[in-house]
Amino acid sequence: MAGIKALIGDEVQDKSGKMCPVEEICAGKKAVGIYFSAHWCPPCRGFTPVLAEFYKENDGDCVIIFVSSDRDQASFDEYFGEMPWYALPFAKRDVKESVSQKYGVRGIPTLVVLRPDGTTIEENGRGSVANSNGKFPQNWC
């Protein structure tokens, strides 16, 4: 877990706004998805429901952490309200920028898939999810 913690910090927030230890939410998972997206982005609005269905089918194997490119807290809150996973708090803009730079995120939506130790599985897992038919991708194991 040190890899994910080093990347995004000790805690992320859940749907209620409660802060959750990264170690706990990543424990026993095969993959951690870092989902770069924003409310104002039409392709994101199209992919988020696909990712949500995938997540509901595979949440025993993976965890997803939303990293917002929204322009304000209200937009973040509204969009995150539609998601069934965790989020980097909107106020942590410095962490968002650091993670975006580390993975060369140039456009959204982008799904970076990591192992819980922080090693990279895929820098753009969007295609794997879109083509998975709901099944957990074998290359993520």
mmCIF file of N, CA and C in Angstrom:
data_model
loop_
_atom_site.group_PDB
_atom_site.id
_atom_site.type_symbol
_atom_site.label_atom_id
_atom_site.label_comp_id
_atom_site.label_asym_id
_atom_site.label_seq_id
_atom_site.Cartn_x
_atom_site.Cartn_y
_atom_site.Cartn_z
ATOM 1 N N MET A 1 0.806 -1.205 0.000
ATOM 2 C CA MET A 1 0.000 0.000 0.000
ATOM 3 C C MET A 1 0.846 1.264 0.000
ATOM 4 N N ALA A 2 2.100 1.129 0.362
ATOM 5 C CA ALA A 2 2.941 2.322 0.420
ATOM 6 C C ALA A 2 2.951 3.054 -0.909
ATOM 7 N N GLY A 3 2.872 2.314 -2.020
ATOM 8 C CA GLY A 3 2.896 2.940 -3.332
ATOM 9 C C GLY A 3 1.704 3.855 -3.569
ATOM 10 N N ILE A 4 0.517 3.390 -3.275
ATOM 11 C CA ILE A 4 -0.687 4.208 -3.462
ATOM 12 C C ILE A 4 -0.692 5.359 -2.458
ATOM 13 N N LYS A 5 -0.334 5.074 -1.219
ATOM 14 C CA LYS A 5 -0.266 6.137 -0.203
ATOM 15 C C LYS A 5 0.732 7.215 -0.595
ATOM 16 N N ALA A 6 1.877 6.804 -1.127
ATOM 17 C CA ALA A 6 2.884 7.777 -1.549
ATOM 18 C C ALA A 6 2.359 8.631 -2.698
ATOM 19 N N LEU A 7 1.491 8.061 -3.492
ATOM 20 C CA LEU A 7 0.945 8.738 -4.659
ATOM 21 C C LEU A 7 -0.159 9.728 -4.298
ATOM 22 N N ILE A 8 -1.120 9.280 -3.487
ATOM 23 C CA ILE A 8 -2.297 10.121 -3.219
ATOM 24 C C ILE A 8 -2.494 10.517 -1.766
ATOM 25 N N GLY A 9 -1.686 9.983 -0.877
ATOM 26 C CA GLY A 9 -1.819 10.329 0.527
ATOM 27 C C GLY A 9 -2.426 9.199 1.334
ATOM 28 N N ASP A 10 -2.586 9.440 2.635
ATOM 29 C CA ASP A 10 -3.057 8.409 3.558
ATOM 30 C C ASP A 10 -4.543 8.111 3.452
ATOM 31 N N GLU A 11 -5.329 9.114 3.019
ATOM 32 C CA GLU A 11 -6.779 8.953 3.054
ATOM 33 C C GLU A 11 -7.444 9.491 1.793
ATOM 34 N N VAL A 12 -8.592 8.891 1.477
ATOM 35 C CA VAL A 12 -9.487 9.375 0.436
ATOM 36 C C VAL A 12 -10.873 9.460 1.056
ATOM 37 N N GLN A 13 -11.791 10.110 0.358
ATOM 38 C CA GLN A 13 -13.121 10.252 0.932
ATOM 39 C C GLN A 13 -14.108 9.281 0.299
ATOM 40 N N ASP A 14 -15.090 8.880 1.113
ATOM 41 C CA ASP A 14 -16.153 8.040 0.579
ATOM 42 C C ASP A 14 -17.354 8.911 0.231
ATOM 43 N N LYS A 15 -18.448 8.277 -0.161
ATOM 44 C CA LYS A 15 -19.638 8.999 -0.611
ATOM 45 C C LYS A 15 -20.193 9.966 0.433
ATOM 46 N N SER A 16 -20.046 9.633 1.691
ATOM 47 C CA SER A 16 -20.589 10.479 2.759
ATOM 48 C C SER A 16 -19.657 11.626 3.134
ATOM 49 N N GLY A 17 -18.450 11.634 2.549
ATOM 50 C CA GLY A 17 -17.462 12.648 2.899
ATOM 51 C C GLY A 17 -16.506 12.188 3.985
ATOM 52 N N LYS A 18 -16.749 10.999 4.510
ATOM 53 C CA LYS A 18 -15.879 10.434 5.549
ATOM 54 C C LYS A 18 -14.523 10.081 4.941
ATOM 55 N N MET A 19 -13.470 10.359 5.679
ATOM 56 C CA MET A 19 -12.123 10.032 5.227
ATOM 57 C C MET A 19 -11.816 8.575 5.568
ATOM 58 N N CYS A 20 -11.276 7.846 4.583
ATOM 59 C CA CYS A 20 -11.012 6.415 4.711
ATOM 60 C C CYS A 20 -9.532 6.148 4.446
ATOM 61 N N PRO A 21 -8.909 5.318 5.287
ATOM 62 C CA PRO A 21 -7.499 4.998 5.081
ATOM 63 C C PRO A 21 -7.285 4.250 3.761
ATOM 64 N N VAL A 22 -6.336 4.710 2.982
ATOM 65 C CA VAL A 22 -6.013 4.089 1.703
ATOM 66 C C VAL A 22 -5.623 2.629 1.907
ATOM 67 N N GLU A 23 -4.873 2.334 2.959
ATOM 68 C CA GLU A 23 -4.469 0.950 3.223
ATOM 69 C C GLU A 23 -5.674 0.033 3.346
ATOM 70 N N GLU A 24 -6.719 0.494 4.026
ATOM 71 C CA GLU A 24 -7.911 -0.334 4.220
ATOM 72 C C GLU A 24 -8.674 -0.556 2.925
ATOM 73 N N ILE A 25 -8.867 0.493 2.138
ATOM 74 C CA ILE A 25 -9.675 0.320 0.933
ATOM 75 C C ILE A 25 -8.950 -0.474 -0.155
ATOM 76 N N CYS A 26 -7.611 -0.502 -0.090
ATOM 77 C CA CYS A 26 -6.836 -1.241 -1.089
ATOM 78 C C CYS A 26 -6.505 -2.668 -0.648
ATOM 79 N N ALA A 27 -6.706 -2.977 0.621
ATOM 80 C CA ALA A 27 -6.350 -4.295 1.147
ATOM 81 C C ALA A 27 -7.084 -5.400 0.394
ATOM 82 N N GLY A 28 -6.329 -6.369 -0.078
ATOM 83 C CA GLY A 28 -6.899 -7.525 -0.748
ATOM 84 C C GLY A 28 -7.352 -7.299 -2.184
ATOM 85 N N LYS A 29 -7.142 -6.119 -2.717
ATOM 86 C CA LYS A 29 -7.550 -5.830 -4.096
ATOM 87 C C LYS A 29 -6.440 -6.212 -5.070
ATOM 88 N N LYS A 30 -6.834 -6.566 -6.291
ATOM 89 C CA LYS A 30 -5.870 -6.887 -7.339
ATOM 90 C C LYS A 30 -5.424 -5.632 -8.074
ATOM 91 N N ALA A 31 -6.309 -4.626 -8.121
ATOM 92 C CA ALA A 31 -6.011 -3.419 -8.898
ATOM 93 C C ALA A 31 -6.628 -2.194 -8.240
ATOM 94 N N VAL A 32 -5.972 -1.060 -8.458
ATOM 95 C CA VAL A 32 -6.462 0.236 -7.999
ATOM 96 C C VAL A 32 -6.548 1.135 -9.227
ATOM 97 N N GLY A 33 -7.744 1.616 -9.530
ATOM 98 C CA GLY A 33 -7.934 2.517 -10.656
ATOM 99 C C GLY A 33 -7.922 3.962 -10.185
ATOM 100 N N ILE A 34 -7.115 4.774 -10.803
ATOM 101 C CA ILE A 34 -7.111 6.209 -10.537
ATOM 102 C C ILE A 34 -7.848 6.831 -11.725
ATOM 103 N N TYR A 35 -9.046 7.355 -11.454
ATOM 104 C CA TYR A 35 -9.943 7.815 -12.509
ATOM 105 C C TYR A 35 -9.947 9.331 -12.599
ATOM 106 N N PHE A 36 -9.353 9.847 -13.666
ATOM 107 C CA PHE A 36 -9.293 11.278 -13.937
ATOM 108 C C PHE A 36 -10.502 11.638 -14.798
ATOM 109 N N SER A 37 -11.347 12.524 -14.288
ATOM 110 C CA SER A 37 -12.593 12.831 -14.975
ATOM 111 C C SER A 37 -13.117 14.167 -14.469
ATOM 112 N N ALA A 38 -14.182 14.674 -15.122
ATOM 113 C CA ALA A 38 -14.796 15.931 -14.699
ATOM 114 C C ALA A 38 -16.243 15.989 -15.158
ATOM 115 N N HIS A 39 -17.031 16.672 -14.395
ATOM 116 C CA HIS A 39 -18.460 16.854 -14.658
ATOM 117 C C HIS A 39 -18.720 17.535 -15.992
ATOM 118 N N TRP A 40 -17.888 18.490 -16.373
ATOM 119 C CA TRP A 40 -18.100 19.302 -17.578
ATOM 120 C C TRP A 40 -17.696 18.590 -18.866
ATOM 121 N N CYS A 41 -17.099 17.412 -18.774
ATOM 122 C CA CYS A 41 -16.509 16.702 -19.915
ATOM 123 C C CYS A 41 -17.487 15.676 -20.494
ATOM 124 N N PRO A 42 -18.028 15.902 -21.717
ATOM 125 C CA PRO A 42 -18.980 14.949 -22.296
ATOM 126 C C PRO A 42 -18.457 13.509 -22.422
ATOM 127 N N PRO A 43 -17.219 13.272 -22.877
ATOM 128 C CA PRO A 43 -16.763 11.879 -22.921
ATOM 129 C C PRO A 43 -16.695 11.235 -21.528
ATOM 130 N N CYS A 44 -16.388 12.033 -20.518
ATOM 131 C CA CYS A 44 -16.368 11.523 -19.145
ATOM 132 C C CYS A 44 -17.771 11.118 -18.712
ATOM 133 N N ARG A 45 -18.738 11.958 -19.014
ATOM 134 C CA ARG A 45 -20.125 11.687 -18.634
ATOM 135 C C ARG A 45 -20.622 10.410 -19.320
ATOM 136 N N GLY A 46 -20.053 10.101 -20.494
ATOM 137 C CA GLY A 46 -20.409 8.871 -21.180
ATOM 138 C C GLY A 46 -19.705 7.645 -20.609
ATOM 139 N N PHE A 47 -18.453 7.805 -20.179
ATOM 140 C CA PHE A 47 -17.680 6.671 -19.679
ATOM 141 C C PHE A 47 -17.973 6.346 -18.216
ATOM 142 N N THR A 48 -18.295 7.333 -17.418
ATOM 143 C CA THR A 48 -18.512 7.092 -15.988
ATOM 144 C C THR A 48 -19.566 6.011 -15.728
ATOM 145 N N PRO A 49 -20.719 5.997 -16.400
ATOM 146 C CA PRO A 49 -21.676 4.912 -16.159
ATOM 147 C C PRO A 49 -21.143 3.532 -16.554
ATOM 148 N N VAL A 50 -20.328 3.474 -17.603
ATOM 149 C CA VAL A 50 -19.707 2.212 -18.022
ATOM 150 C C VAL A 50 -18.758 1.726 -16.926
ATOM 151 N N LEU A 51 -17.948 2.645 -16.413
ATOM 152 C CA LEU A 51 -17.012 2.306 -15.348
ATOM 153 C C LEU A 51 -17.763 1.915 -14.073
ATOM 154 N N ALA A 52 -18.857 2.588 -13.782
ATOM 155 C CA ALA A 52 -19.646 2.264 -12.588
ATOM 156 C C ALA A 52 -20.200 0.836 -12.666
ATOM 157 N N GLU A 53 -20.701 0.439 -13.814
ATOM 158 C CA GLU A 53 -21.199 -0.934 -13.987
ATOM 159 C C GLU A 53 -20.063 -1.940 -13.828
ATOM 160 N N PHE A 54 -18.923 -1.642 -14.435
ATOM 161 C CA PHE A 54 -17.751 -2.502 -14.303
ATOM 162 C C PHE A 54 -17.363 -2.632 -12.833
ATOM 163 N N TYR A 55 -17.338 -1.520 -12.128
ATOM 164 C CA TYR A 55 -16.947 -1.505 -10.718
ATOM 165 C C TYR A 55 -17.906 -2.335 -9.872
ATOM 166 N N LYS A 56 -19.198 -2.192 -10.116
ATOM 167 C CA LYS A 56 -20.191 -2.953 -9.347
ATOM 168 C C LYS A 56 -20.007 -4.453 -9.546
ATOM 169 N N GLU A 57 -19.594 -4.852 -10.751
ATOM 170 C CA GLU A 57 -19.355 -6.272 -11.040
ATOM 171 C C GLU A 57 -18.042 -6.777 -10.449
ATOM 172 N N ASN A 58 -17.094 -5.874 -10.208
ATOM 173 C CA ASN A 58 -15.725 -6.284 -9.857
ATOM 174 C C ASN A 58 -15.166 -5.622 -8.610
ATOM 175 N N ASP A 59 -16.013 -5.052 -7.746
ATOM 176 C CA ASP A 59 -15.472 -4.303 -6.604
ATOM 177 C C ASP A 59 -14.744 -5.181 -5.596
ATOM 178 N N GLY A 60 -14.900 -6.487 -5.672
ATOM 179 C CA GLY A 60 -14.109 -7.363 -4.820
ATOM 180 C C GLY A 60 -12.660 -7.434 -5.263
ATOM 181 N N ASP A 61 -12.432 -7.161 -6.551
ATOM 182 C CA ASP A 61 -11.085 -7.252 -7.115
ATOM 183 C C ASP A 61 -10.382 -5.908 -7.248
ATOM 184 N N CYS A 62 -11.161 -4.823 -7.289
ATOM 185 C CA CYS A 62 -10.532 -3.519 -7.534
ATOM 186 C C CYS A 62 -11.192 -2.424 -6.709
ATOM 187 N N VAL A 63 -10.496 -1.325 -6.623
ATOM 188 C CA VAL A 63 -11.014 -0.116 -6.011
ATOM 189 C C VAL A 63 -10.710 1.018 -6.986
ATOM 190 N N ILE A 64 -11.593 1.999 -7.031
ATOM 191 C CA ILE A 64 -11.387 3.142 -7.911
ATOM 192 C C ILE A 64 -11.371 4.410 -7.073
ATOM 193 N N ILE A 65 -10.444 5.295 -7.408
ATOM 194 C CA ILE A 65 -10.325 6.589 -6.738
ATOM 195 C C ILE A 65 -10.462 7.673 -7.798
ATOM 196 N N PHE A 66 -11.490 8.477 -7.670
ATOM 197 C CA PHE A 66 -11.771 9.584 -8.575
ATOM 198 C C PHE A 66 -10.843 10.752 -8.272
ATOM 199 N N VAL A 67 -10.186 11.260 -9.311
ATOM 200 C CA VAL A 67 -9.357 12.457 -9.220
ATOM 201 C C VAL A 67 -9.997 13.483 -10.151
ATOM 202 N N SER A 68 -10.565 14.507 -9.568
ATOM 203 C CA SER A 68 -11.403 15.448 -10.303
ATOM 204 C C SER A 68 -10.633 16.545 -11.025
ATOM 205 N N SER A 69 -11.096 16.801 -12.253
ATOM 206 C CA SER A 69 -10.643 17.975 -13.002
ATOM 207 C C SER A 69 -11.753 19.017 -13.055
ATOM 208 N N ASP A 70 -12.711 18.912 -12.139
ATOM 209 C CA ASP A 70 -13.783 19.901 -12.083
ATOM 210 C C ASP A 70 -13.228 21.254 -11.680
ATOM 211 N N ARG A 71 -13.998 22.280 -11.983
ATOM 212 C CA ARG A 71 -13.530 23.653 -11.765
ATOM 213 C C ARG A 71 -13.867 24.198 -10.387
ATOM 214 N N ASP A 72 -14.790 23.537 -9.689
ATOM 215 C CA ASP A 72 -15.160 24.017 -8.349
ATOM 216 C C ASP A 72 -15.717 22.874 -7.518
ATOM 217 N N GLN A 73 -15.819 23.116 -6.218
ATOM 218 C CA GLN A 73 -16.273 22.105 -5.266
ATOM 219 C C GLN A 73 -17.695 21.639 -5.572
ATOM 220 N N ALA A 74 -18.580 22.561 -5.952
ATOM 221 C CA ALA A 74 -19.979 22.197 -6.226
ATOM 222 C C ALA A 74 -20.076 21.218 -7.398
ATOM 223 N N SER A 75 -19.318 21.458 -8.456
ATOM 224 C CA SER A 75 -19.323 20.539 -9.601
ATOM 225 C C SER A 75 -18.764 19.176 -9.198
ATOM 226 N N PHE A 76 -17.689 19.192 -8.420
ATOM 227 C CA PHE A 76 -17.120 17.949 -7.900
ATOM 228 C C PHE A 76 -18.169 17.187 -7.101
ATOM 229 N N ASP A 77 -18.821 17.868 -6.172
ATOM 230 C CA ASP A 77 -19.809 17.214 -5.309
ATOM 231 C C ASP A 77 -20.938 16.590 -6.122
ATOM 232 N N GLU A 78 -21.437 17.319 -7.110
ATOM 233 C CA GLU A 78 -22.531 16.807 -7.928
ATOM 234 C C GLU A 78 -22.089 15.565 -8.712
ATOM 235 N N TYR A 79 -20.933 15.648 -9.350
ATOM 236 C CA TYR A 79 -20.448 14.537 -10.169
ATOM 237 C C TYR A 79 -20.071 13.332 -9.313
ATOM 238 N N PHE A 80 -19.359 13.558 -8.222
ATOM 239 C CA PHE A 80 -18.967 12.457 -7.339
ATOM 240 C C PHE A 80 -20.199 11.772 -6.757
ATOM 241 N N GLY A 81 -21.289 12.517 -6.622
ATOM 242 C CA GLY A 81 -22.536 11.936 -6.132
ATOM 243 C C GLY A 81 -23.080 10.838 -7.030
ATOM 244 N N GLU A 82 -22.639 10.797 -8.277
ATOM 245 C CA GLU A 82 -23.084 9.787 -9.236
ATOM 246 C C GLU A 82 -22.182 8.553 -9.242
ATOM 247 N N MET A 83 -21.119 8.568 -8.462
ATOM 248 C CA MET A 83 -20.100 7.517 -8.525
ATOM 249 C C MET A 83 -20.172 6.599 -7.300
ATOM 250 N N PRO A 84 -19.939 5.281 -7.498
ATOM 251 C CA PRO A 84 -20.010 4.337 -6.377
ATOM 252 C C PRO A 84 -18.678 4.046 -5.682
ATOM 253 N N TRP A 85 -17.649 4.876 -5.874
ATOM 254 C CA TRP A 85 -16.327 4.588 -5.345
ATOM 255 C C TRP A 85 -15.817 5.733 -4.470
ATOM 256 N N TYR A 86 -14.519 5.858 -4.349
ATOM 257 C CA TYR A 86 -13.866 6.848 -3.493
ATOM 258 C C TYR A 86 -13.339 8.014 -4.330
ATOM 259 N N ALA A 87 -12.913 9.067 -3.631
ATOM 260 C CA ALA A 87 -12.363 10.233 -4.334
ATOM 261 C C ALA A 87 -11.231 10.862 -3.532
ATOM 262 N N LEU A 88 -10.295 11.407 -4.276
ATOM 263 C CA LEU A 88 -9.319 12.314 -3.691
ATOM 264 C C LEU A 88 -10.101 13.584 -3.384
ATOM 265 N N PRO A 89 -10.044 14.117 -2.163
ATOM 266 C CA PRO A 89 -10.799 15.335 -1.881
ATOM 267 C C PRO A 89 -10.467 16.453 -2.868
ATOM 268 N N PHE A 90 -11.476 17.193 -3.283
ATOM 269 C CA PHE A 90 -11.314 18.244 -4.277
ATOM 270 C C PHE A 90 -10.243 19.259 -3.859
ATOM 271 N N ALA A 91 -10.160 19.558 -2.593
ATOM 272 C CA ALA A 91 -9.215 20.565 -2.099
ATOM 273 C C ALA A 91 -7.751 20.171 -2.315
ATOM 274 N N LYS A 92 -7.482 18.906 -2.540
ATOM 275 C CA LYS A 92 -6.094 18.450 -2.721
ATOM 276 C C LYS A 92 -5.647 18.635 -4.174
ATOM 277 N N ARG A 93 -5.704 19.870 -4.649
ATOM 278 C CA ARG A 93 -5.346 20.180 -6.031
ATOM 279 C C ARG A 93 -3.871 19.907 -6.319
ATOM 280 N N ASP A 94 -3.005 20.104 -5.318
ATOM 281 C CA ASP A 94 -1.580 19.840 -5.511
ATOM 282 C C ASP A 94 -1.332 18.357 -5.772
ATOM 283 N N VAL A 95 -2.050 17.494 -5.071
ATOM 284 C CA VAL A 95 -1.920 16.052 -5.278
ATOM 285 C C VAL A 95 -2.462 15.682 -6.656
ATOM 286 N N LYS A 96 -3.593 16.275 -7.045
ATOM 287 C CA LYS A 96 -4.172 16.031 -8.368
ATOM 288 C C LYS A 96 -3.157 16.371 -9.452
ATOM 289 N N GLU A 97 -2.518 17.527 -9.336
ATOM 290 C CA GLU A 97 -1.524 17.946 -10.332
ATOM 291 C C GLU A 97 -0.321 17.010 -10.357
ATOM 292 N N SER A 98 0.133 16.609 -9.204
ATOM 293 C CA SER A 98 1.284 15.719 -9.105
ATOM 294 C C SER A 98 0.999 14.360 -9.758
ATOM 295 N N VAL A 99 -0.152 13.784 -9.459
ATOM 296 C CA VAL A 99 -0.519 12.481 -10.015
ATOM 297 C C VAL A 99 -0.741 12.597 -11.524
ATOM 298 N N SER A 100 -1.393 13.669 -11.953
ATOM 299 C CA SER A 100 -1.615 13.891 -13.391
ATOM 300 C C SER A 100 -0.286 13.970 -14.140
ATOM 301 N N GLN A 101 0.669 14.690 -13.570
ATOM 302 C CA GLN A 101 1.988 14.811 -14.205
ATOM 303 C C GLN A 101 2.718 13.480 -14.234
ATOM 304 N N LYS A 102 2.653 12.757 -13.132
ATOM 305 C CA LYS A 102 3.359 11.470 -13.039
ATOM 306 C C LYS A 102 2.928 10.525 -14.156
ATOM 307 N N TYR A 103 1.638 10.507 -14.480
ATOM 308 C CA TYR A 103 1.118 9.582 -15.487
ATOM 309 C C TYR A 103 0.865 10.247 -16.836
ATOM 310 N N GLY A 104 1.298 11.477 -16.992
ATOM 311 C CA GLY A 104 1.189 12.156 -18.274
ATOM 312 C C GLY A 104 -0.249 12.319 -18.755
ATOM 313 N N VAL A 105 -1.149 12.572 -17.829
ATOM 314 C CA VAL A 105 -2.565 12.721 -18.197
ATOM 315 C C VAL A 105 -2.719 14.016 -18.991
ATOM 316 N N ARG A 106 -3.127 13.877 -20.230
ATOM 317 C CA ARG A 106 -3.289 15.017 -21.126
ATOM 318 C C ARG A 106 -4.750 15.277 -21.461
ATOM 319 N N GLY A 107 -5.560 14.248 -21.302
ATOM 320 C CA GLY A 107 -6.977 14.373 -21.599
ATOM 321 C C GLY A 107 -7.771 13.493 -20.656
ATOM 322 N N ILE A 108 -9.040 13.781 -20.581
ATOM 323 C CA ILE A 108 -9.920 12.991 -19.732
ATOM 324 C C ILE A 108 -11.100 12.506 -20.564
ATOM 325 N N PRO A 109 -11.683 11.386 -20.218
ATOM 326 C CA PRO A 109 -11.382 10.537 -19.066
ATOM 327 C C PRO A 109 -10.130 9.681 -19.280
ATOM 328 N N THR A 110 -9.409 9.494 -18.206
ATOM 329 C CA THR A 110 -8.257 8.600 -18.187
ATOM 330 C C THR A 110 -8.374 7.730 -16.943
ATOM 331 N N LEU A 111 -8.127 6.447 -17.125
ATOM 332 C CA LEU A 111 -8.127 5.499 -16.018
ATOM 333 C C LEU A 111 -6.745 4.854 -15.948
ATOM 334 N N VAL A 112 -5.975 5.227 -14.941
ATOM 335 C CA VAL A 112 -4.670 4.624 -14.695
ATOM 336 C C VAL A 112 -4.904 3.459 -13.740
ATOM 337 N N VAL A 113 -4.407 2.282 -14.107
ATOM 338 C CA VAL A 113 -4.622 1.091 -13.293
ATOM 339 C C VAL A 113 -3.286 0.659 -12.691
ATOM 340 N N LEU A 114 -3.293 0.532 -11.368
ATOM 341 C CA LEU A 114 -2.086 0.201 -10.606
ATOM 342 C C LEU A 114 -2.326 -1.034 -9.754
ATOM 343 N N ARG A 115 -1.247 -1.665 -9.347
ATOM 344 C CA ARG A 115 -1.337 -2.681 -8.305
ATOM 345 C C ARG A 115 -1.353 -1.919 -6.972
ATOM 346 N N PRO A 116 -1.828 -2.541 -5.900
ATOM 347 C CA PRO A 116 -1.827 -1.841 -4.615
ATOM 348 C C PRO A 116 -0.454 -1.364 -4.160
ATOM 349 N N ASP A 117 0.625 -2.006 -4.671
ATOM 350 C CA ASP A 117 1.971 -1.548 -4.291
ATOM 351 C C ASP A 117 2.419 -0.333 -5.109
ATOM 352 N N GLY A 118 1.558 0.118 -6.043
ATOM 353 C CA GLY A 118 1.855 1.310 -6.831
ATOM 354 C C GLY A 118 2.453 1.038 -8.195
ATOM 355 N N THR A 119 2.786 -0.215 -8.506
ATOM 356 C CA THR A 119 3.319 -0.502 -9.835
ATOM 357 C C THR A 119 2.210 -0.376 -10.878
ATOM 358 N N THR A 120 2.589 0.074 -12.046
ATOM 359 C CA THR A 120 1.623 0.342 -13.100
ATOM 360 C C THR A 120 1.220 -0.934 -13.833
ATOM 361 N N ILE A 121 -0.086 -1.108 -13.996
ATOM 362 C CA ILE A 121 -0.625 -2.178 -14.834
ATOM 363 C C ILE A 121 -0.915 -1.603 -16.215
ATOM 364 N N GLU A 122 -1.652 -0.492 -16.251
ATOM 365 C CA GLU A 122 -1.995 0.191 -17.505
ATOM 366 C C GLU A 122 -2.097 1.686 -17.245
ATOM 367 N N GLU A 123 -1.534 2.488 -18.119
ATOM 368 C CA GLU A 123 -1.677 3.935 -17.982
ATOM 369 C C GLU A 123 -2.972 4.438 -18.589
ATOM 370 N N ASN A 124 -3.615 3.627 -19.427
ATOM 371 C CA ASN A 124 -4.942 3.985 -19.911
ATOM 372 C C ASN A 124 -5.802 2.738 -19.964
ATOM 373 N N GLY A 125 -6.461 2.461 -18.842
ATOM 374 C CA GLY A 125 -7.304 1.276 -18.702
ATOM 375 C C GLY A 125 -8.714 1.470 -19.223
ATOM 376 N N ARG A 126 -8.997 2.621 -19.769
ATOM 377 C CA ARG A 126 -10.345 2.908 -20.278
ATOM 378 C C ARG A 126 -10.763 1.879 -21.334
ATOM 379 N N GLY A 127 -9.874 1.577 -22.267
ATOM 380 C CA GLY A 127 -10.184 0.607 -23.309
ATOM 381 C C GLY A 127 -10.422 -0.780 -22.746
ATOM 382 N N SER A 128 -9.634 -1.177 -21.747
ATOM 383 C CA SER A 128 -9.818 -2.491 -21.124
ATOM 384 C C SER A 128 -11.185 -2.605 -20.476
ATOM 385 N N VAL A 129 -11.621 -1.540 -19.818
ATOM 386 C CA VAL A 129 -12.946 -1.554 -19.192
ATOM 387 C C VAL A 129 -14.032 -1.566 -20.262
ATOM 388 N N ALA A 130 -13.904 -0.717 -21.262
ATOM 389 C CA ALA A 130 -14.918 -0.620 -22.312
ATOM 390 C C ALA A 130 -15.077 -1.930 -23.076
ATOM 391 N N ASN A 131 -13.996 -2.692 -23.198
ATOM 392 C CA ASN A 131 -14.032 -3.948 -23.946
ATOM 393 C C ASN A 131 -14.153 -5.184 -23.065
ATOM 394 N N SER A 132 -14.398 -5.014 -21.772
ATOM 395 C CA SER A 132 -14.363 -6.132 -20.830
ATOM 396 C C SER A 132 -15.656 -6.929 -20.739
ATOM 397 N N ASN A 133 -16.762 -6.378 -21.257
ATOM 398 C CA ASN A 133 -18.075 -7.008 -21.065
ATOM 399 C C ASN A 133 -18.356 -7.282 -19.593
ATOM 400 N N GLY A 134 -17.846 -6.390 -18.733
ATOM 401 C CA GLY A 134 -18.071 -6.515 -17.295
ATOM 402 C C GLY A 134 -17.127 -7.435 -16.571
ATOM 403 N N LYS A 135 -16.294 -8.160 -17.298
ATOM 404 C CA LYS A 135 -15.362 -9.109 -16.694
ATOM 405 C C LYS A 135 -14.069 -8.406 -16.302
ATOM 406 N N PHE A 136 -13.467 -8.885 -15.214
ATOM 407 C CA PHE A 136 -12.204 -8.324 -14.737
ATOM 408 C C PHE A 136 -11.093 -8.706 -15.716
ATOM 409 N N PRO A 137 -10.366 -7.722 -16.282
ATOM 410 C CA PRO A 137 -9.320 -8.037 -17.260
ATOM 411 C C PRO A 137 -8.218 -8.918 -16.682
ATOM 412 N N GLN A 138 -7.866 -9.951 -17.419
ATOM 413 C CA GLN A 138 -6.835 -10.898 -16.949
ATOM 414 C C GLN A 138 -5.475 -10.214 -16.740
ATOM 415 N N ASN A 139 -5.168 -9.219 -17.573
ATOM 416 C CA ASN A 139 -3.863 -8.563 -17.411
ATOM 417 C C ASN A 139 -3.794 -7.701 -16.154
ATOM 418 N N TRP A 140 -4.925 -7.513 -15.462
ATOM 419 C CA TRP A 140 -4.914 -6.755 -14.214
ATOM 420 C C TRP A 140 -4.623 -7.637 -12.997
ATOM 421 N N CYS A 141 -4.580 -8.946 -13.196
ATOM 422 C CA CYS A 141 -4.378 -9.862 -12.062
ATOM 423 C C CYS A 141 -2.912 -9.940 -11.693
#
